[in-house]
mmCIF file of C-alpha atoms and ligand atoms in Angstrom:
data_model
loop_
_atom_site.group_PDB
_atom_site.id
_atom_site.type_symbol
_atom_site.label_atom_id
_atom_site.label_comp_id
_atom_site.label_asym_id
_atom_site.label_seq_id
_atom_site.Cartn_x
_atom_site.Cartn_y
_atom_site.Cartn_z
ATOM 1 C CA SER Y 197 18.494 6.718 13.588
ATOM 2 C CA SER Y 198 15.381 8.542 12.968
ATOM 3 C CA GLU Y 199 17.764 10.752 11.336
ATOM 4 C CA TRP Y 200 15.573 9.167 7.986
ATOM 5 C CA LYS Y 201 13.945 11.220 5.213
ATOM 6 C CA TYR Y 202 10.645 11.166 2.162
ATOM 7 C CA SER Y 203 13.889 12.327 0.188
ATOM 8 C CA GLU Y 204 15.775 8.975 -0.018
ATOM 9 C CA THR Y 205 13.754 6.391 0.560
ATOM 10 C CA GLN Y 206 16.412 4.336 -2.124
ATOM 11 C CA GLN Y 207 18.457 4.973 0.882
ATOM 12 C CA TRP Y 208 16.408 3.463 3.898
ATOM 13 C CA TYR Y 209 18.206 -0.002 4.268
ATOM 14 C CA LYS Y 210 22.091 2.006 4.898
ATOM 15 C CA ASP Y 211 20.622 2.899 9.223
ATOM 16 C CA ALA Y 212 17.142 0.196 9.185
ATOM 17 C CA PRO Y 213 18.735 -3.387 7.001
ATOM 18 C CA GLN Y 214 14.777 -4.679 7.139
ATOM 19 C CA CYS Y 215 14.272 -1.593 4.885
ATOM 20 C CA GLY Y 216 16.448 -3.922 1.691
ATOM 21 C CA ASN Y 217 14.156 -6.916 2.694
ATOM 22 C CA SER Y 218 11.556 -8.906 0.103
ATOM 23 C CA ALA Y 219 8.802 -8.412 2.181
ATOM 24 C CA GLN Y 220 7.879 -5.047 1.977
ATOM 25 C CA SER Y 221 5.101 -2.291 1.821
ATOM 26 C CA PRO Y 222 3.216 -0.227 0.608
ATOM 27 C CA ILE Y 223 2.117 -2.643 -2.534
ATOM 28 C CA ASN Y 224 0.541 -1.991 -5.677
ATOM 29 C CA ILE Y 225 -3.026 -3.372 -5.819
ATOM 30 C CA ASP Y 226 -3.875 -5.852 -8.798
ATOM 31 C CA THR Y 227 -7.144 -6.160 -7.778
ATOM 32 C CA MET Y 228 -7.251 -8.685 -10.972
ATOM 33 C CA THR Y 229 -4.396 -10.891 -8.907
ATOM 34 C CA ALA Y 230 -6.465 -10.503 -5.252
ATOM 35 C CA LEU Y 231 -7.886 -14.067 -4.810
ATOM 36 C CA PRO Y 232 -11.058 -13.965 -2.296
ATOM 37 C CA ASP Y 233 -10.761 -16.103 0.524
ATOM 38 C CA ALA Y 234 -13.365 -17.864 1.927
ATOM 39 C CA ARG Y 235 -11.929 -17.493 5.271
ATOM 40 C CA LEU Y 236 -11.271 -13.999 5.868
ATOM 41 C CA GLY Y 237 -15.600 -12.025 6.494
ATOM 42 C CA VAL Y 238 -16.191 -9.162 8.192
ATOM 43 C CA LEU Y 239 -12.935 -7.324 10.350
ATOM 44 C CA LYS Y 240 -14.662 -7.631 13.878
ATOM 45 C CA LEU Y 241 -13.833 -4.479 15.347
ATOM 46 C CA MET Y 242 -14.435 -3.951 19.098
ATOM 47 C CA ASN Y 243 -15.264 -1.238 20.865
ATOM 48 C CA TYR Y 244 -15.205 0.486 17.981
ATOM 49 C CA SER Y 245 -17.925 2.867 18.721
ATOM 50 C CA GLN Y 246 -15.903 4.514 21.289
ATOM 51 C CA THR Y 247 -14.669 8.280 21.564
ATOM 52 C CA LEU Y 248 -10.958 8.694 21.015
ATOM 53 C CA SER Y 249 -11.329 11.786 22.996
ATOM 54 C CA GLY Y 250 -8.615 11.573 25.801
ATOM 55 C CA GLY Y 251 -5.631 11.043 23.206
ATOM 56 C CA GLN Y 252 -3.494 13.104 21.720
ATOM 57 C CA PHE Y 253 -2.120 14.391 18.653
ATOM 58 C CA ILE Y 254 1.974 14.971 18.029
ATOM 59 C CA ASN Y 255 3.542 16.486 14.887
ATOM 60 C CA ASN Y 256 7.126 13.373 14.724
ATOM 61 C CA GLY Y 257 8.085 15.004 10.948
ATOM 62 C CA HIS Y 258 6.920 12.472 9.771
ATOM 63 C CA SER Y 259 3.273 12.684 9.473
ATOM 64 C CA VAL Y 260 0.803 13.615 12.702
ATOM 65 C CA GLN Y 261 -0.087 10.368 14.654
ATOM 66 C CA LEU Y 262 -2.487 10.593 17.014
ATOM 67 C CA ASN Y 263 -2.206 8.276 20.302
ATOM 68 C CA PHE Y 264 -5.088 7.094 21.158
ATOM 69 C CA PRO Y 265 -5.891 6.676 24.727
ATOM 70 C CA LYS Y 266 -3.960 4.517 27.264
ATOM 71 C CA ASP Y 267 -7.974 4.286 29.891
ATOM 72 C CA LYS Y 268 -9.690 2.934 26.154
ATOM 73 C CA SER Y 269 -9.297 -0.528 24.271
ATOM 74 C CA PHE Y 270 -10.197 -0.721 20.883
ATOM 75 C CA ARG Y 271 -9.648 -4.347 19.171
ATOM 76 C CA LEU Y 272 -9.388 -5.615 16.263
ATOM 77 C CA ALA Y 273 -9.804 -10.051 15.608
ATOM 78 C CA GLY Y 274 -11.148 -11.687 12.180
ATOM 79 C CA ASN Y 275 -12.754 -14.819 11.423
ATOM 80 C CA GLU Y 276 -9.464 -16.515 10.411
ATOM 81 C CA MET Y 277 -7.048 -15.225 13.247
ATOM 82 C CA THR Y 278 -6.315 -16.689 16.687
ATOM 83 C CA GLU Y 279 -5.198 -13.953 18.178
ATOM 84 C CA THR Y 280 -6.785 -10.416 19.214
ATOM 85 C CA TYR Y 281 -4.975 -6.962 18.415
ATOM 86 C CA THR Y 282 -4.768 -3.818 20.457
ATOM 87 C CA ALA Y 283 -5.089 0.192 18.270
ATOM 88 C CA LEU Y 284 -2.000 2.182 19.921
ATOM 89 C CA GLN Y 285 -2.166 4.402 17.172
ATOM 90 C CA LEU Y 286 -3.557 6.587 14.023
ATOM 91 C CA HIS Y 287 -1.717 8.564 11.656
ATOM 92 C CA PHE Y 288 -1.616 9.523 7.676
ATOM 93 C CA HIS Y 289 -0.086 9.729 4.470
ATOM 94 C CA TRP Y 290 -0.572 12.514 2.291
ATOM 95 C CA VAL Y 291 0.721 14.400 -1.159
ATOM 96 C CA GLY Y 292 2.620 17.425 -1.134
ATOM 97 C CA SER Y 293 0.405 20.479 -2.081
ATOM 98 C CA GLY Y 294 2.328 20.360 -5.018
ATOM 99 C CA SER Y 295 2.232 17.220 -6.875
ATOM 100 C CA ASP Y 296 -0.193 15.512 -8.418
ATOM 101 C CA ASP Y 297 -2.446 12.675 -8.545
ATOM 102 C CA VAL Y 298 -0.179 10.546 -5.447
ATOM 103 C CA GLY Y 299 -0.278 10.433 -1.790
ATOM 104 C CA SER Y 300 -1.789 7.427 -0.193
ATOM 105 C CA GLU Y 301 1.150 4.472 0.104
ATOM 106 C CA HIS Y 302 -0.834 1.966 -1.434
ATOM 107 C CA SER Y 303 -1.895 2.458 -4.790
ATOM 108 C CA VAL Y 304 -4.993 0.315 -6.733
ATOM 109 C CA ASN Y 305 -4.025 -1.184 -10.141
ATOM 110 C CA GLY Y 306 -1.442 1.981 -9.987
ATOM 111 C CA HIS Y 307 -4.038 4.657 -9.077
ATOM 112 C CA TYR Y 308 -2.770 6.490 -5.767
ATOM 113 C CA TYR Y 309 -5.887 8.084 -3.342
ATOM 114 C CA ASP Y 310 -4.679 11.754 -1.699
ATOM 115 C CA ALA Y 311 -3.996 9.908 1.710
ATOM 116 C CA GLU Y 312 -4.327 7.412 3.698
ATOM 117 C CA MET Y 313 -4.850 6.734 7.243
ATOM 118 C CA HIS Y 314 -3.498 3.888 8.827
ATOM 119 C CA ILE Y 315 -4.807 2.363 12.112
ATOM 120 C CA VAL Y 316 -1.487 0.264 13.666
ATOM 121 C CA HIS Y 317 -2.441 -2.835 16.089
ATOM 122 C CA ILE Y 318 -0.096 -4.107 17.881
ATOM 123 C CA LYS Y 319 -1.001 -8.646 19.634
ATOM 124 C CA ASP Y 320 -2.433 -8.805 22.539
ATOM 125 C CA PRO Y 321 -0.772 -9.245 24.711
ATOM 126 C CA TYR Y 322 2.180 -6.737 23.761
ATOM 127 C CA THR Y 323 2.591 -3.499 24.481
ATOM 128 C CA SER Y 324 5.797 -2.629 21.885
ATOM 129 C CA VAL Y 325 6.524 -3.076 18.758
ATOM 130 C CA ASP Y 326 10.228 -4.451 19.985
ATOM 131 C CA ASP Y 327 8.106 -8.025 21.493
ATOM 132 C CA VAL Y 328 6.774 -8.486 18.229
ATOM 133 C CA LYS Y 329 9.358 -7.531 15.819
ATOM 134 C CA SER Y 330 10.449 -11.408 14.442
ATOM 135 C CA MET Y 331 6.522 -11.847 14.785
ATOM 136 C CA GLN Y 332 4.981 -12.020 10.866
ATOM 137 C CA ASP Y 333 1.806 -10.983 12.610
ATOM 138 C CA GLY Y 334 3.070 -8.540 15.310
ATOM 139 C CA LEU Y 335 1.027 -5.406 14.367
ATOM 140 C CA ALA Y 336 -1.685 -5.522 12.948
ATOM 141 C CA VAL Y 337 -2.798 -2.495 10.627
ATOM 142 C CA ILE Y 338 -5.706 -1.377 9.076
ATOM 143 C CA GLY Y 339 -5.424 1.167 5.689
ATOM 144 C CA VAL Y 340 -8.066 3.989 4.409
ATOM 145 C CA PHE Y 341 -8.182 5.791 1.644
ATOM 146 C CA LEU Y 342 -8.616 10.147 2.229
ATOM 147 C CA LYS Y 343 -9.975 10.873 -1.648
ATOM 148 C CA VAL Y 344 -10.740 14.291 -1.962
ATOM 149 C CA LYS Y 345 -14.153 15.130 -4.157
ATOM 150 C CA PRO Y 346 -14.059 18.711 -5.713
ATOM 151 C CA ASN Y 347 -17.618 20.524 -3.410
ATOM 152 C CA ALA Y 348 -17.105 17.983 -0.974
ATOM 153 C CA ALA Y 349 -18.781 18.852 1.821
ATOM 154 C CA ASP Y 350 -16.361 19.051 4.932
ATOM 155 C CA ASN Y 351 -16.468 15.041 6.339
ATOM 156 C CA PRO Y 352 -17.870 15.888 9.682
ATOM 157 C CA TYR Y 353 -15.790 13.674 11.790
ATOM 158 C CA PHE Y 354 -12.319 14.110 9.734
ATOM 159 C CA GLN Y 355 -13.282 17.769 10.657
ATOM 160 C CA MET Y 356 -13.125 16.364 14.889
ATOM 161 C CA LEU Y 357 -9.455 15.082 13.907
ATOM 162 C CA LEU Y 358 -8.017 17.577 11.928
ATOM 163 C CA ASP Y 359 -9.329 20.480 14.399
ATOM 164 C CA THR Y 360 -7.255 19.333 16.787
ATOM 165 C CA ALA Y 361 -4.632 17.722 14.415
ATOM 166 C CA LYS Y 362 -4.283 21.603 12.387
ATOM 167 C CA MET Y 363 -2.814 22.802 16.126
ATOM 168 C CA CYS Y 364 0.350 20.549 15.820
ATOM 169 C CA VAL Y 365 1.417 23.013 12.901
ATOM 170 C CA SER Y 366 5.766 22.576 13.461
ATOM 171 C CA LYS Y 367 7.137 18.783 14.528
ATOM 172 C CA GLY Y 368 6.985 17.789 18.241
ATOM 173 C CA GLU Y 369 3.881 20.310 19.202
ATOM 174 C CA THR Y 370 1.158 17.779 20.621
ATOM 175 C CA ALA Y 371 -2.165 18.675 21.303
ATOM 176 C CA ASN Y 372 -4.520 16.723 23.210
ATOM 177 C CA LEU Y 373 -8.362 15.085 21.547
ATOM 178 C CA GLU Y 374 -11.127 17.148 23.675
ATOM 179 C CA ASN Y 375 -13.621 16.075 21.997
ATOM 180 C CA GLY Y 376 -13.238 13.037 19.014
ATOM 181 C CA PRO Y 377 -15.270 11.193 16.891
ATOM 182 C CA SER Y 378 -15.809 7.396 17.051
ATOM 183 C CA LEU Y 379 -13.521 5.623 15.892
ATOM 184 C CA ILE Y 380 -16.387 3.285 13.339
ATOM 185 C CA SER Y 381 -16.870 6.615 12.249
ATOM 186 C CA LEU Y 382 -13.158 6.592 10.275
ATOM 187 C CA ILE Y 383 -13.553 3.383 8.192
ATOM 188 C CA PRO Y 384 -15.455 2.463 5.260
ATOM 189 C CA GLU Y 385 -19.195 1.030 5.286
ATOM 190 C CA SER Y 386 -18.337 -1.395 2.968
ATOM 191 C CA ALA Y 387 -16.620 -4.127 4.676
ATOM 192 C CA SER Y 388 -14.179 -5.149 1.329
ATOM 193 C CA TYR Y 389 -11.403 -5.316 2.023
ATOM 194 C CA TYR Y 390 -7.647 -6.510 0.293
ATOM 195 C CA ARG Y 391 -5.042 -8.801 2.824
ATOM 196 C CA TYR Y 392 -0.998 -9.209 2.281
ATOM 197 C CA ASN Y 393 1.445 -9.835 4.710
ATOM 198 C CA GLY Y 394 4.248 -7.045 4.865
ATOM 199 C CA SER Y 395 6.119 -4.440 7.305
ATOM 200 C CA LEU Y 396 6.397 -0.375 8.146
ATOM 201 C CA THR Y 397 6.323 1.628 5.698
ATOM 202 C CA THR Y 398 9.050 3.877 7.799
ATOM 203 C CA PRO Y 399 12.771 2.654 9.274
ATOM 204 C CA PRO Y 400 13.108 0.601 11.077
ATOM 205 C CA CYS Y 401 10.218 -1.568 8.141
ATOM 206 C CA TYR Y 402 10.117 -4.538 10.170
ATOM 207 C CA GLU Y 403 8.123 -7.409 8.732
ATOM 208 C CA THR Y 404 5.115 -7.724 10.896
ATOM 209 C CA VAL Y 405 2.737 -5.774 9.728
ATOM 210 C CA LEU Y 406 -0.592 -8.333 9.136
ATOM 211 C CA TRP Y 407 -1.957 -5.370 5.914
ATOM 212 C CA THR Y 408 -5.769 -4.664 6.327
ATOM 213 C CA ILE Y 409 -6.629 -1.702 3.188
ATOM 214 C CA TYR Y 410 -10.199 -1.014 2.685
ATOM 215 C CA GLN Y 411 -10.974 -1.155 -0.420
ATOM 216 C CA ASN Y 412 -13.499 2.231 -0.863
ATOM 217 C CA PRO Y 413 -12.308 4.994 0.030
ATOM 218 C CA VAL Y 414 -13.395 7.717 2.548
ATOM 219 C CA ILE Y 415 -14.115 11.253 1.220
ATOM 220 C CA ILE Y 416 -12.815 14.246 2.513
ATOM 221 C CA SER Y 417 -12.861 18.250 1.851
ATOM 222 C CA LYS Y 418 -10.586 19.654 -0.609
ATOM 223 C CA GLN Y 419 -10.496 22.532 2.756
ATOM 224 C CA GLN Y 420 -9.108 18.951 4.516
ATOM 225 C CA LEU Y 421 -6.665 17.794 2.640
ATOM 226 C CA ASP Y 422 -5.114 21.770 2.636
ATOM 227 C CA SER Y 423 -5.551 21.511 6.931
ATOM 228 C CA PHE Y 424 -3.086 18.685 6.830
ATOM 229 C CA GLN Y 425 -1.026 20.155 4.091
ATOM 230 C CA SER Y 426 -0.591 23.742 6.191
ATOM 231 C CA LEU Y 427 1.287 21.158 8.557
ATOM 232 C CA LYS Y 428 5.227 21.689 8.667
ATOM 233 C CA LYS Y 429 8.613 19.006 8.676
ATOM 234 C CA THR Y 430 10.655 21.316 11.116
ATOM 235 C CA LYS Y 431 10.835 22.923 14.295
ATOM 236 C CA PRO Y 432 10.579 26.645 13.003
ATOM 237 C CA GLU Y 433 14.043 29.034 13.324
ATOM 238 C CA PRO Y 434 14.193 31.263 16.008
ATOM 239 C CA ASP Y 435 12.022 34.534 14.904
ATOM 240 C CA GLU Y 436 15.165 36.962 16.776
ATOM 241 C CA ASN Y 437 12.595 40.046 16.993
ATOM 242 C CA LYS Y 438 11.105 37.511 20.333
ATOM 243 C CA ASP Y 439 12.372 36.925 23.963
ATOM 244 C CA PRO Y 440 14.682 34.277 23.340
ATOM 245 C CA ASN Y 441 13.853 33.042 27.200
ATOM 246 C CA GLY Y 442 10.261 33.037 27.125
ATOM 247 C CA TYR Y 443 9.231 29.154 26.947
ATOM 248 C CA ASP Y 444 6.087 28.548 24.134
ATOM 249 C CA ASP Y 445 4.260 25.029 23.312
ATOM 250 C CA HIS Y 446 3.061 26.603 20.365
ATOM 251 C CA ALA Y 447 6.930 26.882 19.169
ATOM 252 C CA SER Y 448 6.780 30.684 17.246
ATOM 253 C CA GLY Y 449 8.567 31.818 14.527
ATOM 254 C CA VAL Y 450 9.890 31.228 10.417
ATOM 255 C CA HIS Y 451 8.802 28.303 8.478
ATOM 256 C CA ASP Y 452 10.880 27.603 5.447
ATOM 257 C CA LYS Y 453 7.854 27.084 2.198
ATOM 258 C CA ASN Y 454 10.035 24.009 1.514
ATOM 259 C CA ASP Y 455 9.109 22.283 5.263
ATOM 260 C CA GLU Y 456 5.694 22.118 4.831
ATOM 261 C CA LEU Y 457 4.536 18.335 5.510
ATOM 262 C CA GLY Y 458 2.978 16.185 2.966
ATOM 263 C CA ASP Y 459 4.216 13.943 0.340
ATOM 264 C CA ASN Y 460 4.607 11.649 3.038
ATOM 265 C CA TYR Y 461 4.242 7.966 1.193
ATOM 266 C CA ARG Y 462 7.212 5.043 0.874
ATOM 267 C CA PRO Y 463 6.819 4.047 -3.365
ATOM 268 C CA VAL Y 464 5.347 0.852 -3.720
ATOM 269 C CA GLN Y 465 7.755 -2.333 -3.388
ATOM 270 C CA PRO Y 466 7.700 -5.724 -4.681
ATOM 271 C CA LEU Y 467 5.603 -8.253 -4.119
ATOM 272 C CA ASN Y 468 8.280 -11.183 -4.847
ATOM 273 C CA GLY Y 469 5.806 -13.210 -5.341
ATOM 274 C CA ARG Y 470 3.276 -12.281 -2.118
ATOM 275 C CA ILE Y 471 -0.077 -13.108 -2.319
ATOM 276 C CA VAL Y 472 -2.773 -10.485 -1.908
ATOM 277 C CA THR Y 473 -6.434 -12.155 -0.735
ATOM 278 C CA ALA Y 474 -9.652 -10.097 -0.279
ATOM 279 C CA PHE Y 475 -13.224 -10.213 1.021
ATOM 280 C CA PHE Y 476 -15.366 -8.770 -1.182
ATOM 281 C CA ASP Y 477 -19.113 -7.317 1.100
HETATM 282 S S1 LIG A 697 3.336 2.224 9.224
HETATM 283 O O1 LIG A 697 1.480 2.374 9.420
HETATM 284 O O2 LIG A 697 2.817 1.376 8.470
HETATM 285 N N1 LIG A 697 3.321 3.996 7.798
HETATM 286 C C1 LIG A 697 4.109 1.976 11.074
HETATM 287 C C2 LIG A 697 4.584 2.423 10.305
HETATM 288 C C3 LIG A 697 6.336 2.792 11.901
HETATM 289 C C4 LIG A 697 5.504 2.849 12.951
HETATM 290 C C5 LIG A 697 4.549 2.808 12.527
HETATM 291 C C6 LIG A 697 3.629 2.008 11.656
HETATM 292 N N2 LIG A 697 6.286 3.053 13.360
HETATM 293 C C7 LIG A 697 6.529 2.109 15.186
HETATM 294 C C8 LIG A 697 7.310 2.662 15.932
HETATM 295 C C9 LIG A 697 7.238 2.417 17.376
HETATM 296 C C10 LIG A 697 5.894 2.222 17.929
HETATM 297 C C11 LIG A 697 5.067 2.255 17.190
HETATM 298 C C12 LIG A 697 3.479 2.171 17.439
HETATM 299 O O3 LIG A 697 4.597 2.610 15.519
HETATM 300 O O4 LIG A 697 8.827 2.246 15.706
HETATM 301 O O5 LIG A 697 8.366 2.642 17.587
HETATM 302 O O6 LIG A 697 5.934 2.150 19.152
HETATM 303 O O7 LIG A 697 3.436 3.606 17.530
HETATM 304 ZN ZN1 LIG A 698 2.151 4.741 7.643
#
């Protein structure tokens, strides 16, 4: 069931029936219909000033994901929330090098950003997605848009992530983050956000996610987008000139050009009457 592909999003429901349900993610956010909600307030991001050092990046063939260190607890709560959540991982969705005007999963008034970061949290005290999959708000995912500005300098905080993420070129490769930025440094300065109930954007598409999408993007450089696009979605074909018995953590061998990891976003899904609310800073 982990054999799904971004080129076949319309087939996902066959192995993962929930992908065909009616409260799916991502969505287009229509800012004219998003309803300011007085119950919402600035997100409470607890321990987010700690660094991510000690986490581990993995290229899972669908994205590059940073699993958070087990000995730190980055936690999320909100004004209106009775529950708290603990962060498990962050990962990215981004535009492929041959594509234009796409890349993010969510869109705003039909506009897509170059990339989107997801910080995935699980409701306390649970630790497994299976335990919360029947709750509408078992997970809380924060979405942050990334925007390439021509001639922008490297974003120093994202660069600290990319220096390690870049080492996981092939599917299955991992690398430990030794010098990580604080989690708060990856979040936009403005606290404004959109909020709705939806799903995981990949199989198994469980409708268990309380989504928070920050309104403002974070700026990255063109070279930083290039670093994401240098990753591959497969393991390399063994290089016949190399000793086939020699093990290598960072796999050697040959990648096909169309093995580039990118365009790893699901198309926007129908709202089916769901309401998007908003908090404006
Ligand atoms: S996303 O943020 O909606 N793109 C998203 C999509 C899939 C997952 C998480 C977030 N998958 C789940 C896996 C679990 C895993 C959990 C946390 O992520 O189904 O097995 O424990 O890493
Ligand atoms: Zn995601």
